[in-house]
PDB file of C-alpha atoms and ligand atoms in Angstrom:
ATOM      1  CA  MET A   1       0.129  -0.140  -0.063  1.00 47.00           C
ATOM      2  CA  THR A   2       2.904   2.472   0.750  1.00 48.00           C
ATOM      3  CA  GLU A   3       5.157   1.105  -2.581  1.00 51.00           C
ATOM      4  CA  THR A   4       5.133   4.441  -3.896  1.00 52.00           C
ATOM      5  CA  ARG A   5       6.239   5.937  -0.740  1.00 46.00           C
ATOM      6  CA  ALA A   6       8.336   8.997  -2.170  1.00 49.00           C
ATOM      7  CA  ARG A   7      11.687   9.382  -1.985  1.00 60.00           C
ATOM      8  CA  LYS A   8      11.616  12.222   0.689  1.00 66.00           C
ATOM      9  CA  CYS A   9      10.080   9.822   3.042  1.00 79.00           C
ATOM     10  CA  GLY A  10      11.994   6.673   2.395  1.00 74.00           C
ATOM     11  CA  THR A  11      13.833   6.486   5.572  1.00 74.00           C
ATOM     12  CA  LYS A  12      12.238   8.465   7.738  1.00 78.00           C
ATOM     13  CA  VAL A  13       9.948   7.242  10.883  1.00 86.00           C
ATOM     14  CA  ARG A  14       6.492   7.014  10.118  1.00 91.00           C
ATOM     15  CA  HIS A  15       3.619   8.135  12.734  1.00 95.00           C
ATOM     16  CA  GLN A  16       0.129   6.988  12.691  1.00 94.00           C
ATOM     17  CA  SER A  17      -0.999   9.665  14.726  1.00 95.00           C
ATOM     18  CA  ARG A  18       0.021  13.903  15.459  1.00 95.00           C
ATOM     19  CA  GLY A  19       0.308  12.577  18.711  1.00 97.00           C
ATOM     20  CA  GLU A  20       3.081   9.994  17.622  1.00 96.00           C
ATOM     21  CA  ALA A  21       4.928  12.178  16.371  1.00 94.00           C
ATOM     22  CA  SER A  22       5.276  14.598  18.635  1.00 94.00           C
ATOM     23  CA  ALA A  23       6.336  12.160  21.261  1.00 96.00           C
ATOM     24  CA  HIS A  24       8.761  11.128  19.189  1.00 93.00           C
ATOM     25  CA  LEU A  25      10.165  14.842  18.655  1.00 93.00           C
ATOM     26  CA  ARG A  26      10.217  15.396  22.284  1.00 92.00           C
ATOM     27  CA  SER A  27      12.461  12.672  22.935  1.00 93.00           C
ATOM     28  CA  LEU A  28      14.813  13.198  20.060  1.00 91.00           C
ATOM     29  CA  VAL A  29      15.308  16.895  21.124  1.00 90.00           C
ATOM     30  CA  GLU A  30      15.666  15.764  24.874  1.00 92.00           C
ATOM     31  CA  GLN A  31      18.515  13.336  23.839  1.00 93.00           C
ATOM     32  CA  GLY A  32      19.806  16.488  21.327  1.00 92.00           C
ATOM     33  CA  ALA A  33      19.490  14.307  18.510  1.00 86.00           C
ATOM     34  CA  ALA A  34      16.752  17.147  17.048  1.00 79.00           C
ATOM     35  CA  SER A  35      16.723  20.871  17.664  1.00 76.00           C
ATOM     36  CA  ALA A  36      13.312  22.471  18.496  1.00 70.00           C
ATOM     37  CA  TRP A  37      12.779  24.116  15.444  1.00 79.00           C
ATOM     38  CA  LEU A  38      11.742  20.516  13.691  1.00 87.00           C
ATOM     39  CA  ASN A  39       7.894  20.107  13.410  1.00 88.00           C
ATOM     40  CA  VAL A  40       5.339  17.461  13.147  1.00 92.00           C
ATOM     41  CA  TYR A  41       3.411  17.146  10.148  1.00 91.00           C
ATOM     42  CA  ARG A  42       1.176  14.853   8.257  1.00 91.00           C
ATOM     43  CA  CYS A  43       2.500  13.477   5.251  1.00 88.00           C
ATOM     44  CA  GLU A  44       0.700  13.434   1.889  1.00 85.00           C
ATOM     45  CA  HIS A  45       2.653  10.188   0.717  1.00 84.00           C
ATOM     46  CA  CYS A  46       1.817   7.745   3.385  1.00 84.00           C
ATOM     47  CA  ASP A  47      -1.384   7.360   3.427  1.00 84.00           C
ATOM     48  CA  GLY A  48      -1.762  10.125   6.105  1.00 87.00           C
ATOM     49  CA  GLY A  49       1.085   9.099   8.254  1.00 92.00           C
ATOM     50  CA  TRP A  50       2.991  11.669  10.551  1.00 94.00           C
ATOM     51  CA  HIS A  51       6.524  12.680  10.111  1.00 91.00           C
ATOM     52  CA  VAL A  52       9.031  14.245  12.208  1.00 90.00           C
ATOM     53  CA  GLY A  53      11.195  17.061  10.370  1.00 83.00           C
ATOM     54  CA  HIS A  54      10.985  20.292   8.198  1.00 72.00           C
ATOM     55  CA  ARG A  55       7.978  20.745   6.893  1.00 65.00           C
ATOM     56  CA  PRO A  56       7.733  19.922   3.250  1.00 58.00           C
ATOM     57  CA  GLY A  57       7.579  22.485   0.768  1.00 61.00           C
ATOM     58  CA  ARG A  58       8.906  25.931   1.194  1.00 63.00           C
ATOM     59  CA  ARG A  59       5.997  28.250   0.038  1.00 62.00           C
ATOM     60  CA  LYS A  60       4.125  29.767   2.266  1.00 61.00           C
ATOM     61  CA  ARG A  61       0.213  29.841   1.282  1.00 61.00           C
TER      62      ARG A  61
HETATM   63 ZN1  LIG B   1       5.980  10.352   4.453  1.00 59.63          ZN
END
């Protein structure tokens, strides 16, 4: 079902919910493995999965 996962998503951790992704981000920040400016965002390529990272796309709308 996720065979067509976009190249950007391939190596990223995917979470089922925003809460899960938030918890993951928090733990990464606490470990110093990530910066607080990272975001949690819903991925359009992972069937509604959530990622921790930069929001895709640089445009504001
Ligand atoms: Zn994705």
